[in-house]
């Protein structure tokens, strides 16, 4: 057992969850448990409109959720896509790592599995969000970078040297029914390998998947870059590639944790995240792209930082 | 326009499709069209029980299909997972690359999209396969490497320098309803980048996804390995990693085509594939793992090579 532990999570909404995850890791808890605890805090909060309860619905007004989990020791993963009516996609996703096969389930198949396993059911569409959807559905609007794709991602290292990654989201607001974003897609939305580190991505999933972003950043880390260099270079290169080939690149951000507990962040927007380790209590930071690099600064007054 | 073109495809069942794809490429056709033509030939043949018509069903007796397509110039992709009742998953997947978002659709959402777009419907469960399923369902059997996961993958380079990759499969025999394998998952089942090359994977999807195999092989190619070195090293390293960490590794095979038209194959089983280019008519080969390398030999009498 080493003393070193660390956890990083996406967006300001993950502050409470990150504190809970840090507490668990500080008590010698496992990284997988910390990731799940942190994400569940966000899933259960109706004030966060891009994850779990209170999440934004698809075109037809249904809240369908994606989640993924990976264990860095075994490379086993579990994922659910387009699942409706359950409280915690991350719990369901994590349970699937026990299977040798059938680790990634979607839609009715995922719901039947979750029901059979006794996972808690919940209608995730709140009255507030239903009213908003009724007003905004059908508008021929161009969805912008902040319109409901703030996926919660956690990456954690425990004092046994195991890294884990997890994600949970309601996906793109007004998405087509059945749409799968990057979040439940191993390599794009998340990846974890205890020999290297763990990563998670948030932003427009269709862009993130074009570059298999989480896996790519971890390969850069493996090849000798620092965690910060790997994260910012992966996002910058993919952004530049998409601009060059398609004329534009949508929002994407990445959190990365190395196996030695150092962290890195890459983004092409304004991106808040939270980090804690055995020497630092949970702290909210703001990352912003700045030329080839990513500027990271602690946020001293969290109340002044708005996300929506 | 260069004169160079090339196409590679998985399994003996792709022989006819590969010949059709080669003919198209030789006439100056585009790699995306060649990939789709090759795959459709396999989808439509009821004698091949792992793809399209005549495909093997899930636990409940339903044939649900996965497909994916990627254009190497733009990195745009389209994919469908767990779709039932349509003739050609590859056609539906390819049509989705036109969208800016919602490129990856599953289950009922994918079916609603396909119906709206007017794609041809078809019941893919043949009487022969229904009888087989009735006998074999519910058996507490350990599915082996050849039990219905022979995904058809095509990777092609056209004379304009564009590479494309495509895949189509009915997935694992007796899979859980809603199960998504590697095939529709960008990075794992397929990937294409005209700066590097194109790749596709076949085998046990849950193992392939643990190593994001198609993307990983292309990164090795990008970093200076030859196509053959990249393909065999990617499969060997993932196989060794899984054996080391989990005690075993299931079947996986990979085809790879570099942007200059050279091909590579990696496998940890006995794996037939087909290759053609502007100097070679379509030829069936057999690849087999041999220590750290992969031995590749032309098959002179295709009738003697059985796949099932």
Coordinates of C-alpha atoms in Angstrom, one line a residue, chain A:
Chain A
X1 CA 0.0 0.0 0.0
X2 CA 1.3 3.4 -1.0
X3 CA 0.0 6.6 0.6
X4 CA -0.6 8.3 -2.7
X5 CA -4.2 8.8 -3.8
X6 CA -5.9 11.3 -6.2
X7 CA -9.2 12.1 -7.8
X8 CA -10.2 14.5 -10.6
X9 CA -13.7 15.3 -11.8
X10 CA -15.5 17.4 -14.5
X11 CA -17.4 20.7 -14.0
X12 CA -18.3 22.6 -10.9
X13 CA -21.3 20.3 -10.3
X14 CA -18.9 17.6 -9.2
X15 CA -17.6 19.5 -6.2
X16 CA -19.6 17.7 -3.6
X17 CA -19.1 14.4 -5.2
X18 CA -15.4 14.9 -5.5
X19 CA -15.2 15.7 -1.8
X20 CA -17.0 12.5 -1.0
X21 CA -14.7 10.5 -3.3
X22 CA -11.6 12.1 -1.7
X23 CA -12.9 11.3 1.8
X24 CA -13.3 7.7 0.7
X25 CA -9.9 7.5 -0.9
X26 CA -8.3 9.1 2.2
X27 CA -9.7 6.3 4.3
X28 CA -8.1 3.6 2.1
X29 CA -11.1 3.1 -0.2
X30 CA -10.8 1.7 -3.7
X31 CA -10.8 4.0 -6.8
X32 CA -13.8 2.2 -8.3
X33 CA -15.9 3.0 -5.2
X34 CA -14.7 6.6 -5.1
X35 CA -15.7 7.1 -8.8
X36 CA -19.1 5.7 -8.2
X37 CA -19.7 7.6 -5.1
X38 CA -18.7 10.9 -6.7
X39 CA -20.9 10.3 -9.8
X40 CA -23.9 9.2 -7.8
X41 CA -23.9 12.6 -6.0
X42 CA -24.3 14.3 -9.3
X43 CA -26.8 11.8 -10.7
X44 CA -29.1 12.4 -7.7
X45 CA -29.0 16.2 -7.8
X46 CA -31.9 17.7 -9.8
X47 CA -30.1 21.1 -10.1
X48 CA -27.7 19.6 -12.6
X49 CA -29.5 19.3 -16.0
X50 CA -27.1 17.1 -17.9
X51 CA -26.8 14.1 -15.6
X52 CA -29.4 11.7 -14.0
X53 CA -32.3 13.2 -12.1
X54 CA -33.3 16.5 -13.7
X55 CA -31.4 15.7 -16.9
X56 CA -32.4 17.2 -20.2
X57 CA -34.6 15.1 -22.5
X58 CA -34.3 14.0 -26.1
X59 CA -36.4 15.3 -29.0
X60 CA -39.4 13.3 -27.8
X61 CA -39.2 14.4 -24.2
X62 CA -37.6 11.3 -22.7
X63 CA -34.6 11.5 -20.4
X64 CA -32.3 8.7 -21.6
X65 CA -29.0 8.2 -19.9
X66 CA -25.5 6.9 -20.8
X67 CA -22.9 5.7 -18.4
X68 CA -19.6 3.9 -18.4
X69 CA -17.1 2.5 -16.0
X70 CA -13.6 1.0 -16.4
X71 CA -11.2 -0.8 -14.0
X72 CA -7.6 0.0 -14.7
X73 CA -6.2 -3.3 -13.3
X74 CA -8.2 -5.7 -15.5
X75 CA -9.3 -3.4 -18.4
X76 CA -12.7 -4.7 -17.7
X77 CA -15.5 -2.2 -18.4
X78 CA -19.2 -1.9 -18.3
X79 CA -21.5 0.6 -20.1
X80 CA -25.1 1.4 -20.7
X81 CA -26.5 3.6 -23.5
X82 CA -29.9 5.2 -24.0
X83 CA -31.4 3.8 -20.8
X84 CA -34.5 5.3 -19.3
X85 CA -36.2 5.1 -15.9
X86 CA -33.3 4.2 -13.6
X87 CA -31.7 6.1 -10.8
X88 CA -28.0 5.4 -11.4
X89 CA -26.5 4.6 -14.8
X90 CA -23.0 4.5 -13.2
X91 CA -24.1 1.7 -10.8
X92 CA -25.6 -0.3 -13.6
X93 CA -22.5 0.2 -15.8
X94 CA -20.2 -0.8 -13.0
X95 CA -22.1 -4.0 -12.3
X96 CA -21.6 -5.1 -15.9
X97 CA -17.8 -5.4 -15.5
X98 CA -18.5 -8.7 -13.7
X99 CA -19.6 -10.3 -17.0
X100 CA -17.2 -11.9 -19.4
X101 CA -19.3 -10.8 -22.3
X102 CA -22.4 -8.5 -22.7
X103 CA -20.6 -5.6 -21.0
X104 CA -22.2 -2.9 -23.1
X105 CA -26.0 -2.8 -23.2
X106 CA -28.4 -0.4 -24.7
X107 CA -32.0 0.8 -24.6
X108 CA -34.6 -1.9 -23.6
X109 CA -32.0 -4.6 -23.2
X110 CA -30.2 -2.4 -20.7
X111 CA -33.4 -1.6 -18.9
X112 CA -34.4 -5.3 -18.7
X113 CA -31.0 -6.2 -17.3
X114 CA -31.2 -3.3 -14.7
X115 CA -34.7 -4.4 -13.7
X116 CA -33.7 -8.0 -13.3
X117 CA -30.8 -7.0 -11.2
X118 CA -33.0 -4.9 -8.9
X119 CA -31.5 -1.5 -9.6
X120 CA -33.6 1.3 -8.3
X121 CA -36.0 2.8 -10.8
X122 CA -36.7 6.5 -11.1
X123 CA -38.5 8.9 -13.5
X124 CA -35.7 11.3 -14.2
X125 CA -37.8 14.0 -15.9
X126 CA -38.5 16.7 -13.4
X127 CA -41.5 19.0 -13.8
X128 CA -39.2 22.0 -14.3
X129 CA -37.4 20.3 -17.2
X130 CA -40.6 19.1 -18.8
X131 CA -41.9 22.7 -18.9
X132 CA -38.6 23.8 -20.5
X133 CA -38.7 21.0 -23.1
X134 CA -42.3 21.9 -24.0
X135 CA -41.2 25.4 -24.8
X136 CA -38.1 24.6 -26.6
X137 CA -38.8 21.4 -28.5
X138 CA -39.1 21.6 -32.2
X139 CA -37.3 24.9 -32.4
X140 CA -35.0 24.9 -35.3
X141 CA -32.1 26.0 -33.1
X142 CA -28.4 25.3 -33.4
X143 CA -27.5 23.8 -30.1
X144 CA -24.5 25.5 -28.7
X145 CA -21.6 24.2 -26.7
X146 CA -23.2 24.6 -23.3
X147 CA -26.6 23.1 -24.2
X148 CA -26.7 20.2 -21.9
X149 CA -23.7 18.0 -22.6
X150 CA -21.8 18.5 -19.4
X151 CA -21.0 14.9 -18.7
X152 CA -19.8 14.1 -15.2
X153 CA -16.5 12.2 -15.4
X154 CA -14.4 11.0 -12.5
X155 CA -10.9 9.5 -12.7
X156 CA -9.3 8.2 -9.4
X157 CA -6.2 6.6 -8.2
X158 CA -6.3 4.7 -4.9
X159 CA -3.5 3.9 -2.4
X160 CA -3.2 0.4 -3.9
X161 CA -2.2 1.8 -7.3
X162 CA -5.4 1.0 -9.0
X163 CA -7.0 3.6 -11.3
X164 CA -10.6 3.7 -12.4
X165 CA -12.7 5.9 -14.7
X166 CA -16.4 6.5 -14.8
X167 CA -18.9 8.8 -16.6
X168 CA -22.6 9.5 -16.5
X169 CA -24.8 11.8 -18.7
X170 CA -28.2 12.5 -20.1
X171 CA -26.4 13.4 -23.4
X172 CA -27.1 16.1 -25.8
X173 CA -30.3 18.1 -25.2
X174 CA -33.0 17.4 -27.8
X175 CA -30.9 14.5 -29.2
X176 CA -32.5 12.0 -31.5
X177 CA -34.0 9.0 -29.7
X178 CA -31.4 6.2 -29.4
X179 CA -28.5 8.6 -29.9
X180 CA -25.3 7.3 -28.3
X181 CA -22.6 9.9 -27.4
X182 CA -19.0 9.3 -26.4
X183 CA -19.8 8.8 -22.8
X184 CA -20.5 5.0 -22.8
X185 CA -18.0 4.4 -25.5
X186 CA -14.7 3.0 -24.1
X187 CA -11.7 4.8 -25.5
X188 CA -13.7 7.9 -26.4
X189 CA -15.6 8.9 -23.2
X190 CA -13.4 7.1 -20.7
X191 CA -10.5 4.7 -20.4
X192 CA -8.4 3.4 -17.5
X193 CA -5.2 1.4 -17.3
X194 CA -3.4 1.1 -14.0
X195 CA 0.0 1.0 -15.9
X196 CA -0.7 4.4 -17.4
X197 CA -3.6 6.3 -15.8
X198 CA -7.3 7.1 -16.3
X199 CA -9.2 9.7 -18.4
X200 CA -12.7 11.0 -19.1
X201 CA -14.1 13.4 -21.7
X202 CA -17.0 15.8 -21.8
X203 CA -18.3 18.0 -24.7
X204 CA -19.8 17.2 -28.0
X205 CA -19.5 13.4 -28.1
X206 CA -19.6 13.2 -31.9
X207 CA -16.4 15.2 -32.0
X208 CA -14.7 13.4 -29.2
X209 CA -15.4 10.0 -30.8
X210 CA -13.7 11.2 -34.1
X211 CA -10.4 11.2 -32.2
X212 CA -11.0 8.5 -29.6
X213 CA -9.9 11.2 -27.1
X214 CA -9.5 9.5 -23.8
X215 CA -7.5 6.6 -25.2
X216 CA -5.3 9.0 -27.3
X217 CA -4.4 11.2 -24.3
X218 CA -3.4 8.1 -22.3
X219 CA -1.2 6.8 -25.1
X220 CA 0.6 10.2 -25.1
X221 CA 1.1 9.9 -21.4
X222 CA 2.4 6.3 -21.9
X223 CA 4.8 7.6 -24.5
X224 CA 6.5 10.0 -22.0
X225 CA 4.5 13.2 -22.0
X226 CA 3.5 14.7 -18.6
X227 CA -0.2 14.4 -17.7
X228 CA -0.8 18.0 -18.5
X229 CA 1.1 17.9 -21.8
X230 CA -0.8 14.7 -22.8
X231 CA -4.2 16.1 -22.0
X232 CA -3.7 19.5 -23.6
X233 CA -1.9 18.1 -26.7
X234 CA -4.6 15.5 -27.3
X235 CA -7.4 18.1 -27.2
X236 CA -5.4 20.6 -29.2
X237 CA -4.4 18.1 -31.9
X238 CA -8.0 16.9 -32.3
X239 CA -9.4 20.4 -32.4
X240 CA -6.8 21.4 -35.0
X241 CA -7.5 18.3 -37.1
X242 CA -11.2 18.9 -37.1
X243 CA -10.9 22.6 -38.0
X244 CA -8.5 21.7 -40.8
X245 CA -10.7 18.9 -42.2
X246 CA -14.2 20.1 -41.5
X247 CA -13.9 23.8 -41.0
X248 CA -14.8 23.8 -37.3
X249 CA -14.5 21.8 -34.0
X250 CA -17.1 21.7 -31.3
X251 CA -16.5 21.9 -27.6
X252 CA -14.4 19.2 -25.9
X253 CA -12.6 18.9 -22.6
X254 CA -10.6 16.1 -21.0
X255 CA -9.5 15.2 -17.5
X256 CA -6.5 12.9 -17.0
X257 CA -4.9 11.3 -14.0
X258 CA -1.5 9.6 -14.3
X259 CA -0.7 6.4 -12.3
X260 CA 1.5 8.5 -10.1
X261 CA -1.3 10.8 -9.1
X262 CA -0.5 13.9 -11.2
X263 CA -3.3 15.4 -13.2
X264 CA -3.8 17.0 -16.6
X265 CA -6.6 18.9 -18.3
X266 CA -7.2 19.8 -21.9
X267 CA -10.0 21.9 -23.3
X268 CA -11.0 24.1 -26.2
X269 CA -13.5 26.1 -24.1
X270 CA -13.8 27.5 -20.5
X271 CA -13.8 24.4 -18.4
X272 CA -14.1 24.1 -14.6
X273 CA -12.9 20.9 -12.9
X274 CA -12.1 19.6 -9.4
X275 CA -9.0 17.9 -8.0
X276 CA -8.0 16.5 -4.7
X277 CA -5.2 14.2 -3.5
X278 CA -3.5 13.1 -0.3
X279 CA -1.8 16.5 0.1
X280 CA -4.6 18.8 -1.3
X281 CA -8.2 19.1 -0.2
X282 CA -10.8 19.3 -3.0
X283 CA -10.2 22.5 -5.1
X284 CA -12.2 23.9 -8.0
X285 CA -10.1 25.0 -10.9
X286 CA -10.8 26.8 -14.2
X287 CA -9.0 25.7 -17.4
X288 CA -8.9 27.7 -20.6
X289 CA -7.2 27.1 -23.9
X290 CA -4.4 29.6 -24.5
X291 CA -2.5 29.1 -27.7
X292 CA -1.0 25.6 -27.7
X293 CA -1.4 25.3 -24.0
X294 CA -4.1 25.2 -21.4
X295 CA -4.1 27.7 -18.5
X296 CA -5.2 26.3 -15.2
X297 CA -6.1 28.5 -12.2
X298 CA -7.7 27.7 -8.9
X299 CA -11.1 29.3 -8.4
X300 CA -11.1 31.1 -5.1
X301 CA -14.8 32.0 -5.0
X302 CA -16.8 29.1 -6.4
X303 CA -20.1 31.1 -6.2
X304 CA -18.8 33.5 -8.8
X305 CA -18.2 30.7 -11.3
X306 CA -21.4 30.0 -13.3
X307 CA -21.6 27.0 -15.6
X308 CA -24.9 27.5 -17.4

